[in-house]
């Protein structure tokens, strides 16, 4: 059982997943900083100061439901998702475009093949 566990851990898929999770955690810090430090201040200029997302967190009902915190999380998610979309789109456009595979030369048609067979049979 220990040998099977060691083999399972040593498989490439598990190691790739671990690396992906670690890189994803580091990438999330970059995206969060980009959104909170660059995008949000650019979108919410001083004229829109009253509409800042952080101000929504204090909104709640008489029953204590913090709907403002939920709205702030939804807005934050949408901004982060849009930024990631733009980053992936930019990375995809930088990738080398694959050239279409050259088409194989067209072979003889069925009529041509039948004519060749006919000619060979005549001989």
mmCIF file of N, CA and C in Angstrom:
data_model
loop_
_atom_site.group_PDB
_atom_site.id
_atom_site.type_symbol
_atom_site.label_atom_id
_atom_site.label_comp_id
_atom_site.label_asym_id
_atom_site.label_seq_id
_atom_site.Cartn_x
_atom_site.Cartn_y
_atom_site.Cartn_z
ATOM 1 N N UNK A 1 0.832 -1.191 0.000
ATOM 2 C CA UNK A 1 0.000 0.000 0.000
ATOM 3 C C UNK A 1 0.880 1.259 0.000
ATOM 4 N N UNK A 2 1.957 1.245 0.739
ATOM 5 C CA UNK A 2 2.865 2.382 0.775
ATOM 6 C C UNK A 2 3.496 2.610 -0.593
ATOM 7 N N UNK A 3 3.843 1.516 -1.279
ATOM 8 C CA UNK A 3 4.432 1.617 -2.616
ATOM 9 C C UNK A 3 3.419 2.224 -3.598
ATOM 10 N N UNK A 4 2.159 1.793 -3.502
ATOM 11 C CA UNK A 4 1.125 2.345 -4.382
ATOM 12 C C UNK A 4 0.933 3.842 -4.132
ATOM 13 N N UNK A 5 0.965 4.225 -2.853
ATOM 14 C CA UNK A 5 0.811 5.641 -2.510
ATOM 15 C C UNK A 5 1.980 6.453 -3.065
ATOM 16 N N UNK A 6 3.192 5.938 -2.934
ATOM 17 C CA UNK A 6 4.380 6.614 -3.456
ATOM 18 C C UNK A 6 4.272 6.751 -4.978
ATOM 19 N N UNK A 7 3.829 5.689 -5.655
ATOM 20 C CA UNK A 7 3.665 5.739 -7.105
ATOM 21 C C UNK A 7 2.598 6.772 -7.511
ATOM 22 N N UNK A 8 1.530 6.829 -6.723
ATOM 23 C CA UNK A 8 0.458 7.787 -6.991
ATOM 24 C C UNK A 8 0.976 9.220 -6.873
ATOM 25 N N UNK A 9 1.732 9.492 -5.825
ATOM 26 C CA UNK A 9 2.268 10.832 -5.602
ATOM 27 C C UNK A 9 3.284 11.195 -6.681
ATOM 28 N N UNK A 10 4.037 10.219 -7.131
ATOM 29 C CA UNK A 10 5.093 10.481 -8.110
ATOM 30 C C UNK A 10 4.555 10.666 -9.525
ATOM 31 N N UNK A 11 3.295 10.346 -9.751
ATOM 32 C CA UNK A 11 2.730 10.524 -11.089
ATOM 33 C C UNK A 11 2.777 11.983 -11.483
ATOM 34 N N UNK A 12 2.936 12.225 -12.767
ATOM 35 C CA UNK A 12 3.042 13.585 -13.274
ATOM 36 C C UNK A 12 1.800 14.421 -13.023
ATOM 37 N N UNK A 13 0.622 13.802 -13.083
ATOM 38 C CA UNK A 13 -0.609 14.569 -12.926
ATOM 39 C C UNK A 13 -0.705 15.205 -11.544
ATOM 40 N N UNK A 14 -0.323 14.452 -10.505
ATOM 41 C CA UNK A 14 -0.412 14.980 -9.148
ATOM 42 C C UNK A 14 0.583 16.117 -8.968
ATOM 43 N N UNK A 15 1.780 15.939 -9.488
ATOM 44 C CA UNK A 15 2.795 16.979 -9.365
ATOM 45 C C UNK A 15 2.382 18.223 -10.149
ATOM 46 N N UNK A 16 1.833 18.025 -11.342
ATOM 47 C CA UNK A 16 1.361 19.160 -12.135
ATOM 48 C C UNK A 16 0.258 19.917 -11.405
ATOM 49 N N UNK A 17 -0.635 19.185 -10.764
ATOM 50 C CA UNK A 17 -1.718 19.812 -10.018
ATOM 51 C C UNK A 17 -1.163 20.621 -8.855
ATOM 52 N N UNK A 18 -0.194 20.059 -8.144
ATOM 53 C CA UNK A 18 0.404 20.780 -7.020
ATOM 54 C C UNK A 18 1.069 22.071 -7.488
ATOM 55 N N UNK A 19 1.807 21.995 -8.563
ATOM 56 C CA UNK A 19 2.465 23.190 -9.099
ATOM 57 C C UNK A 19 1.405 24.203 -9.534
ATOM 58 N N UNK A 20 0.344 23.729 -10.174
ATOM 59 C CA UNK A 20 -0.728 24.627 -10.610
ATOM 60 C C UNK A 20 -1.392 25.346 -9.448
ATOM 61 N N UNK A 21 -1.617 24.641 -8.342
ATOM 62 C CA UNK A 21 -2.248 25.259 -7.170
ATOM 63 C C UNK A 21 -1.328 26.324 -6.579
ATOM 64 N N UNK A 22 -0.039 26.017 -6.498
ATOM 65 C CA UNK A 22 0.906 26.982 -5.927
ATOM 66 C C UNK A 22 1.016 28.218 -6.815
ATOM 67 N N UNK A 23 1.145 28.010 -8.122
ATOM 68 C CA UNK A 23 1.232 29.134 -9.055
ATOM 69 C C UNK A 23 -0.080 29.922 -9.043
ATOM 70 N N UNK A 24 -1.202 29.213 -8.947
ATOM 71 C CA UNK A 24 -2.502 29.892 -8.881
ATOM 72 C C UNK A 24 -2.616 30.791 -7.667
ATOM 73 N N UNK A 25 -2.091 30.337 -6.526
ATOM 74 C CA UNK A 25 -2.111 31.171 -5.321
ATOM 75 C C UNK A 25 -1.283 32.435 -5.504
ATOM 76 N N UNK A 26 -0.116 32.289 -6.107
ATOM 77 C CA UNK A 26 0.730 33.458 -6.357
ATOM 78 C C UNK A 26 0.072 34.382 -7.377
ATOM 79 N N UNK A 27 -0.543 33.804 -8.402
ATOM 80 C CA UNK A 27 -1.200 34.599 -9.429
ATOM 81 C C UNK A 27 -2.394 35.351 -8.854
ATOM 82 N N UNK A 28 -3.082 34.746 -7.900
ATOM 83 C CA UNK A 28 -4.240 35.409 -7.305
ATOM 84 C C UNK A 28 -3.813 36.670 -6.567
ATOM 85 N N UNK A 29 -2.629 36.655 -5.946
ATOM 86 C CA UNK A 29 -2.137 37.861 -5.280
ATOM 87 C C UNK A 29 -1.869 38.961 -6.301
ATOM 88 N N UNK A 30 -1.335 38.589 -7.457
ATOM 89 C CA UNK A 30 -1.058 39.573 -8.506
ATOM 90 C C UNK A 30 -2.362 40.174 -9.020
ATOM 91 N N UNK A 31 -3.344 39.320 -9.302
ATOM 92 C CA UNK A 31 -4.618 39.812 -9.835
ATOM 93 C C UNK A 31 -5.344 40.672 -8.808
ATOM 94 N N UNK A 32 -5.330 40.253 -7.551
ATOM 95 C CA UNK A 32 -5.989 41.033 -6.493
ATOM 96 C C UNK A 32 -5.347 42.410 -6.380
ATOM 97 N N UNK A 33 -4.021 42.461 -6.412
ATOM 98 C CA UNK A 33 -3.327 43.747 -6.339
ATOM 99 C C UNK A 33 -3.641 44.604 -7.558
ATOM 100 N N UNK A 34 -3.651 43.989 -8.736
ATOM 101 C CA UNK A 34 -3.962 44.736 -9.951
ATOM 102 C C UNK A 34 -5.354 45.354 -9.867
ATOM 103 N N UNK A 35 -6.315 44.562 -9.407
ATOM 104 C CA UNK A 35 -7.693 45.056 -9.336
ATOM 105 C C UNK A 35 -7.836 46.127 -8.255
ATOM 106 N N UNK A 36 -7.325 45.852 -7.049
ATOM 107 C CA UNK A 36 -7.547 46.792 -5.946
ATOM 108 C C UNK A 36 -6.663 48.034 -6.025
ATOM 109 N N UNK A 37 -5.447 47.899 -6.576
ATOM 110 C CA UNK A 37 -4.509 49.024 -6.579
ATOM 111 C C UNK A 37 -4.467 49.800 -7.889
ATOM 112 N N UNK A 38 -4.896 49.175 -9.002
ATOM 113 C CA UNK A 38 -4.794 49.846 -10.291
ATOM 114 C C UNK A 38 -6.170 50.062 -10.924
ATOM 115 N N UNK A 39 -6.928 48.984 -11.107
ATOM 116 C CA UNK A 39 -8.200 49.074 -11.838
ATOM 117 C C UNK A 39 -9.256 49.859 -11.050
ATOM 118 N N UNK A 40 -9.469 49.476 -9.796
ATOM 119 C CA UNK A 40 -10.522 50.116 -9.010
ATOM 120 C C UNK A 40 -10.280 51.618 -8.837
ATOM 121 N N UNK A 41 -9.061 52.067 -8.467
ATOM 122 C CA UNK A 41 -8.872 53.524 -8.374
ATOM 123 C C UNK A 41 -9.069 54.231 -9.717
ATOM 124 N N UNK A 42 -8.721 53.572 -10.817
ATOM 125 C CA UNK A 42 -8.898 54.196 -12.123
ATOM 126 C C UNK A 42 -10.373 54.316 -12.470
ATOM 127 N N UNK A 43 -11.157 53.313 -12.100
ATOM 128 C CA UNK A 43 -12.591 53.341 -12.400
ATOM 129 C C UNK A 43 -13.338 54.305 -11.488
ATOM 130 N N UNK A 44 -12.955 54.307 -10.226
ATOM 131 C CA UNK A 44 -13.669 55.126 -9.250
ATOM 132 C C UNK A 44 -12.877 56.398 -8.980
ATOM 133 N N UNK A 45 -12.970 57.321 -9.888
ATOM 134 C CA UNK A 45 -12.261 58.588 -9.724
ATOM 135 C C UNK A 45 -12.936 59.413 -8.631
ATOM 136 N N UNK A 46 -12.362 60.517 -8.244
ATOM 137 C CA UNK A 46 -12.956 61.310 -7.155
ATOM 138 C C UNK A 46 -14.407 61.716 -7.381
ATOM 139 N N UNK A 47 -14.833 61.844 -8.629
ATOM 140 C CA UNK A 47 -16.228 62.223 -8.890
ATOM 141 C C UNK A 47 -17.187 61.115 -8.459
ATOM 142 N N UNK A 48 -16.716 59.870 -8.459
ATOM 143 C CA UNK A 48 -17.563 58.739 -8.075
ATOM 144 C C UNK A 48 -17.207 58.225 -6.683
ATOM 145 N N UNK A 49 -16.594 59.032 -5.860
ATOM 146 C CA UNK A 49 -16.107 58.608 -4.540
ATOM 147 C C UNK A 49 -17.221 57.993 -3.701
ATOM 148 N N UNK A 50 -18.439 58.453 -3.831
ATOM 149 C CA UNK A 50 -19.550 57.960 -3.021
ATOM 150 C C UNK A 50 -19.926 56.532 -3.380
ATOM 151 N N UNK A 51 -19.537 56.079 -4.561
ATOM 152 C CA UNK A 51 -19.958 54.762 -5.025
ATOM 153 C C UNK A 51 -18.888 53.693 -4.825
ATOM 154 N N UNK A 52 -17.917 53.931 -3.941
ATOM 155 C CA UNK A 52 -16.851 52.955 -3.758
ATOM 156 C C UNK A 52 -17.393 51.645 -3.205
ATOM 157 N N UNK A 53 -16.774 50.574 -3.640
ATOM 158 C CA UNK A 53 -17.222 49.238 -3.279
ATOM 159 C C UNK A 53 -17.084 48.993 -1.781
ATOM 160 N N UNK A 54 -16.038 49.524 -1.167
ATOM 161 C CA UNK A 54 -15.839 49.302 0.267
ATOM 162 C C UNK A 54 -16.994 49.868 1.097
ATOM 163 N N UNK A 55 -17.625 50.917 0.588
ATOM 164 C CA UNK A 55 -18.736 51.524 1.314
ATOM 165 C C UNK A 55 -19.962 50.610 1.334
ATOM 166 N N UNK A 56 -20.053 49.704 0.387
ATOM 167 C CA UNK A 56 -21.198 48.791 0.343
ATOM 168 C C UNK A 56 -21.176 47.800 1.499
ATOM 169 N N UNK A 57 -19.993 47.473 2.010
ATOM 170 C CA UNK A 57 -19.870 46.429 3.033
ATOM 171 C C UNK A 57 -20.651 46.761 4.296
ATOM 172 N N UNK A 58 -20.880 48.030 4.574
ATOM 173 C CA UNK A 58 -21.601 48.404 5.789
ATOM 174 C C UNK A 58 -23.108 48.330 5.666
ATOM 175 N N UNK A 59 -23.631 48.112 4.488
ATOM 176 C CA UNK A 59 -25.087 48.054 4.295
ATOM 177 C C UNK A 59 -25.649 46.764 4.876
ATOM 178 N N UNK A 60 -26.708 46.903 5.674
ATOM 179 C CA UNK A 60 -27.365 45.704 6.211
ATOM 180 C C UNK A 60 -28.827 46.008 6.487
ATOM 181 N N UNK A 61 -29.605 44.931 6.605
ATOM 182 C CA UNK A 61 -31.029 45.077 6.887
ATOM 183 C C UNK A 61 -31.234 45.202 8.394
ATOM 184 N N UNK A 62 -32.474 45.446 8.782
ATOM 185 C CA UNK A 62 -32.784 45.528 10.215
ATOM 186 C C UNK A 62 -32.543 44.186 10.906
ATOM 187 N N UNK A 63 -32.662 43.101 10.160
ATOM 188 C CA UNK A 63 -32.459 41.775 10.727
ATOM 189 C C UNK A 63 -30.989 41.391 10.827
ATOM 190 N N UNK A 64 -30.093 42.222 10.353
ATOM 191 C CA UNK A 64 -28.666 41.947 10.457
ATOM 192 C C UNK A 64 -28.059 41.262 9.244
ATOM 193 N N UNK A 65 -28.814 41.154 8.165
ATOM 194 C CA UNK A 65 -28.281 40.532 6.947
ATOM 195 C C UNK A 65 -27.375 41.545 6.248
ATOM 196 N N UNK A 66 -26.131 41.147 6.030
ATOM 197 C CA UNK A 66 -25.139 42.047 5.430
ATOM 198 C C UNK A 66 -25.174 41.938 3.907
ATOM 199 N N UNK A 67 -26.207 42.475 3.301
ATOM 200 C CA UNK A 67 -26.324 42.384 1.847
ATOM 201 C C UNK A 67 -25.283 43.244 1.149
ATOM 202 N N UNK A 68 -24.831 44.278 1.789
ATOM 203 C CA UNK A 68 -23.804 45.130 1.201
ATOM 204 C C UNK A 68 -22.486 44.390 1.022
ATOM 205 N N UNK A 69 -22.157 43.561 1.986
ATOM 206 C CA UNK A 69 -20.934 42.766 1.893
ATOM 207 C C UNK A 69 -21.025 41.797 0.722
ATOM 208 N N UNK A 70 -22.216 41.209 0.538
ATOM 209 C CA UNK A 70 -22.440 40.303 -0.583
ATOM 210 C C UNK A 70 -22.327 41.055 -1.907
ATOM 211 N N UNK A 71 -22.944 42.228 -2.009
ATOM 212 C CA UNK A 71 -22.862 43.029 -3.239
ATOM 213 C C UNK A 71 -21.416 43.409 -3.544
ATOM 214 N N UNK A 72 -20.648 43.761 -2.520
ATOM 215 C CA UNK A 72 -19.244 44.112 -2.717
ATOM 216 C C UNK A 72 -18.462 42.913 -3.237
ATOM 217 N N UNK A 73 -18.763 41.716 -2.716
ATOM 218 C CA UNK A 73 -18.074 40.505 -3.179
ATOM 219 C C UNK A 73 -18.436 40.198 -4.629
ATOM 220 N N UNK A 74 -19.690 40.389 -5.001
ATOM 221 C CA UNK A 74 -20.120 40.137 -6.384
ATOM 222 C C UNK A 74 -19.443 41.117 -7.340
ATOM 223 N N UNK A 75 -19.414 42.387 -6.975
ATOM 224 C CA UNK A 75 -18.765 43.388 -7.825
ATOM 225 C C UNK A 75 -17.273 43.091 -7.951
ATOM 226 N N UNK A 76 -16.649 42.756 -6.851
ATOM 227 C CA UNK A 76 -15.221 42.420 -6.868
ATOM 228 C C UNK A 76 -14.962 41.212 -7.760
ATOM 229 N N UNK A 77 -15.811 40.196 -7.661
ATOM 230 C CA UNK A 77 -15.664 39.007 -8.506
ATOM 231 C C UNK A 77 -15.775 39.366 -9.978
ATOM 232 N N UNK A 78 -16.754 40.175 -10.334
ATOM 233 C CA UNK A 78 -16.949 40.545 -11.728
ATOM 234 C C UNK A 78 -15.751 41.317 -12.278
ATOM 235 N N UNK A 79 -15.205 42.220 -11.480
ATOM 236 C CA UNK A 79 -14.040 42.983 -11.933
ATOM 237 C C UNK A 79 -12.840 42.055 -12.094
ATOM 238 N N UNK A 80 -12.610 41.174 -11.119
ATOM 239 C CA UNK A 80 -11.486 40.238 -11.195
ATOM 240 C C UNK A 80 -11.654 39.295 -12.383
ATOM 241 N N UNK A 81 -12.853 38.778 -12.595
ATOM 242 C CA UNK A 81 -13.095 37.876 -13.724
ATOM 243 C C UNK A 81 -12.841 38.589 -15.049
ATOM 244 N N UNK A 82 -13.237 39.855 -15.152
ATOM 245 C CA UNK A 82 -13.015 40.600 -16.381
ATOM 246 C C UNK A 82 -11.527 40.848 -16.616
ATOM 247 N N UNK A 83 -10.796 41.160 -15.550
ATOM 248 C CA UNK A 83 -9.349 41.387 -15.677
ATOM 249 C C UNK A 83 -8.653 40.102 -16.107
ATOM 250 N N UNK A 84 -9.032 38.972 -15.512
ATOM 251 C CA UNK A 84 -8.431 37.692 -15.907
ATOM 252 C C UNK A 84 -8.768 37.383 -17.366
ATOM 253 N N UNK A 85 -10.004 37.652 -17.766
ATOM 254 C CA UNK A 85 -10.395 37.450 -19.161
ATOM 255 C C UNK A 85 -9.498 38.262 -20.094
ATOM 256 N N UNK A 86 -9.261 39.521 -19.762
ATOM 257 C CA UNK A 86 -8.411 40.363 -20.601
ATOM 258 C C UNK A 86 -6.971 39.854 -20.632
ATOM 259 N N UNK A 87 -6.485 39.373 -19.484
ATOM 260 C CA UNK A 87 -5.115 38.854 -19.432
ATOM 261 C C UNK A 87 -4.977 37.596 -20.287
ATOM 262 N N UNK A 88 -5.923 36.688 -20.184
ATOM 263 C CA UNK A 88 -5.877 35.453 -20.979
ATOM 264 C C UNK A 88 -6.013 35.776 -22.462
ATOM 265 N N UNK A 89 -6.893 36.711 -22.782
ATOM 266 C CA UNK A 89 -7.060 37.108 -24.185
ATOM 267 C C UNK A 89 -5.768 37.699 -24.726
ATOM 268 N N UNK A 90 -5.091 38.517 -23.934
ATOM 269 C CA UNK A 90 -3.816 39.095 -24.347
ATOM 270 C C UNK A 90 -2.736 38.036 -24.520
ATOM 271 N N UNK A 91 -2.675 37.082 -23.597
ATOM 272 C CA UNK A 91 -1.687 36.008 -23.706
ATOM 273 C C UNK A 91 -1.959 35.141 -24.931
ATOM 274 N N UNK A 92 -3.222 34.865 -25.194
ATOM 275 C CA UNK A 92 -3.560 34.048 -26.367
ATOM 276 C C UNK A 92 -3.202 34.764 -27.668
ATOM 277 N N UNK A 93 -3.337 36.068 -27.693
ATOM 278 C CA UNK A 93 -2.994 36.796 -28.919
ATOM 279 C C UNK A 93 -1.485 36.850 -29.130
ATOM 280 N N UNK A 94 -0.705 36.708 -28.062
ATOM 281 C CA UNK A 94 0.748 36.720 -28.182
ATOM 282 C C UNK A 94 1.314 35.366 -28.610
ATOM 283 N N UNK A 95 0.532 34.313 -28.453
ATOM 284 C CA UNK A 95 0.995 32.988 -28.851
ATOM 285 C C UNK A 95 1.211 32.950 -30.352
ATOM 286 N N UNK A 96 2.153 32.123 -30.758
ATOM 287 C CA UNK A 96 2.433 31.972 -32.178
ATOM 288 C C UNK A 96 1.246 31.286 -32.841
ATOM 289 N N UNK A 97 0.768 31.901 -33.874
ATOM 290 C CA UNK A 97 -0.358 31.325 -34.607
ATOM 291 C C UNK A 97 0.122 30.114 -35.389
ATOM 292 N N UNK A 98 -0.634 29.040 -35.287
ATOM 293 C CA UNK A 98 -0.289 27.830 -36.029
ATOM 294 C C UNK A 98 -0.653 28.007 -37.492
ATOM 295 N N UNK A 99 0.283 27.623 -38.338
ATOM 296 C CA UNK A 99 0.015 27.690 -39.766
ATOM 297 C C UNK A 99 -0.831 26.489 -40.157
ATOM 298 N N UNK A 100 -1.775 26.672 -41.060
ATOM 299 C CA UNK A 100 -2.587 25.531 -41.472
ATOM 300 C C UNK A 100 -1.717 24.484 -42.155
ATOM 301 N N UNK A 101 -2.038 23.237 -41.913
ATOM 302 C CA UNK A 101 -1.279 22.140 -42.506
ATOM 303 C C UNK A 101 -1.445 22.180 -44.019
ATOM 304 N N UNK A 102 -0.340 21.952 -44.732
ATOM 305 C CA UNK A 102 -0.475 21.975 -46.195
ATOM 306 C C UNK A 102 -1.397 20.846 -46.649
ATOM 307 N N UNK A 103 -2.198 21.161 -47.622
ATOM 308 C CA UNK A 103 -3.139 20.161 -48.118
ATOM 309 C C UNK A 103 -2.403 19.173 -49.018
ATOM 310 N N UNK A 104 -2.798 17.950 -48.936
ATOM 311 C CA UNK A 104 -2.190 16.910 -49.765
ATOM 312 C C UNK A 104 -2.614 17.127 -51.217
ATOM 313 N N UNK A 105 -1.717 16.815 -52.151
ATOM 314 C CA UNK A 105 -2.114 16.983 -53.551
ATOM 315 C C UNK A 105 -3.298 16.075 -53.875
ATOM 316 N N UNK A 106 -4.171 16.607 -54.667
ATOM 317 C CA UNK A 106 -5.379 15.858 -55.010
ATOM 318 C C UNK A 106 -5.003 14.640 -55.849
ATOM 319 N N UNK A 107 -5.556 13.514 -55.492
ATOM 320 C CA UNK A 107 -5.300 12.283 -56.228
ATOM 321 C C UNK A 107 -6.200 12.192 -57.441
ATOM 322 N N UNK A 108 -6.019 11.144 -58.202
ATOM 323 C CA UNK A 108 -6.866 10.983 -59.393
ATOM 324 C C UNK A 108 -8.320 10.745 -58.991
ATOM 325 N N UNK A 109 -9.197 11.187 -59.845
ATOM 326 C CA UNK A 109 -10.622 10.985 -59.585
ATOM 327 C C UNK A 109 -10.989 9.532 -59.875
ATOM 328 N N UNK A 110 -12.179 9.166 -59.503
ATOM 329 C CA UNK A 110 -12.651 7.799 -59.712
ATOM 330 C C UNK A 110 -12.726 7.473 -61.209
ATOM 331 N N UNK A 111 -13.119 8.441 -61.992
ATOM 332 C CA UNK A 111 -13.206 8.223 -63.430
ATOM 333 C C UNK A 111 -11.819 7.982 -64.035
ATOM 334 N N UNK A 112 -10.835 8.725 -63.565
ATOM 335 C CA UNK A 112 -9.476 8.544 -64.062
ATOM 336 C C UNK A 112 -8.941 7.157 -63.697
ATOM 337 N N UNK A 113 -9.204 6.731 -62.481
ATOM 338 C CA UNK A 113 -8.765 5.396 -62.064
ATOM 339 C C UNK A 113 -9.431 4.306 -62.898
ATOM 340 N N UNK A 114 -10.721 4.443 -63.138
ATOM 341 C CA UNK A 114 -11.428 3.455 -63.944
ATOM 342 C C UNK A 114 -10.894 3.439 -65.382
ATOM 343 N N UNK A 115 -10.565 4.605 -65.911
ATOM 344 C CA UNK A 115 -10.007 4.674 -67.271
ATOM 345 C C UNK A 115 -8.652 3.977 -67.316
ATOM 346 N N UNK A 116 -7.840 4.158 -66.280
ATOM 347 C CA UNK A 116 -6.536 3.493 -66.229
ATOM 348 C C UNK A 116 -6.708 1.976 -66.153
ATOM 349 N N UNK A 117 -7.645 1.523 -65.335
ATOM 350 C CA UNK A 117 -7.902 0.076 -65.223
ATOM 351 C C UNK A 117 -8.374 -0.483 -66.566
ATOM 352 N N UNK A 118 -9.253 0.253 -67.230
ATOM 353 C CA UNK A 118 -9.754 -0.168 -68.535
ATOM 354 C C UNK A 118 -8.620 -0.285 -69.541
ATOM 355 N N UNK A 119 -7.730 0.728 -69.538
ATOM 356 C CA UNK A 119 -6.613 0.702 -70.464
ATOM 357 C C UNK A 119 -5.665 -0.471 -70.177
ATOM 358 N N UNK A 120 -5.449 -0.760 -68.894
ATOM 359 C CA UNK A 120 -4.582 -1.880 -68.519
ATOM 360 C C UNK A 120 -5.212 -3.216 -68.912
ATOM 361 N N UNK A 121 -6.512 -3.309 -68.804
ATOM 362 C CA UNK A 121 -7.198 -4.558 -69.175
ATOM 363 C C UNK A 121 -7.189 -4.768 -70.693
ATOM 364 N N UNK A 122 -7.195 -3.705 -71.462
ATOM 365 C CA UNK A 122 -7.149 -3.821 -72.920
ATOM 366 C C UNK A 122 -5.821 -4.399 -73.377
ATOM 367 N N UNK A 123 -4.753 -4.163 -72.651
ATOM 368 C CA UNK A 123 -3.424 -4.643 -73.052
ATOM 369 C C UNK A 123 -3.308 -6.083 -72.838
#
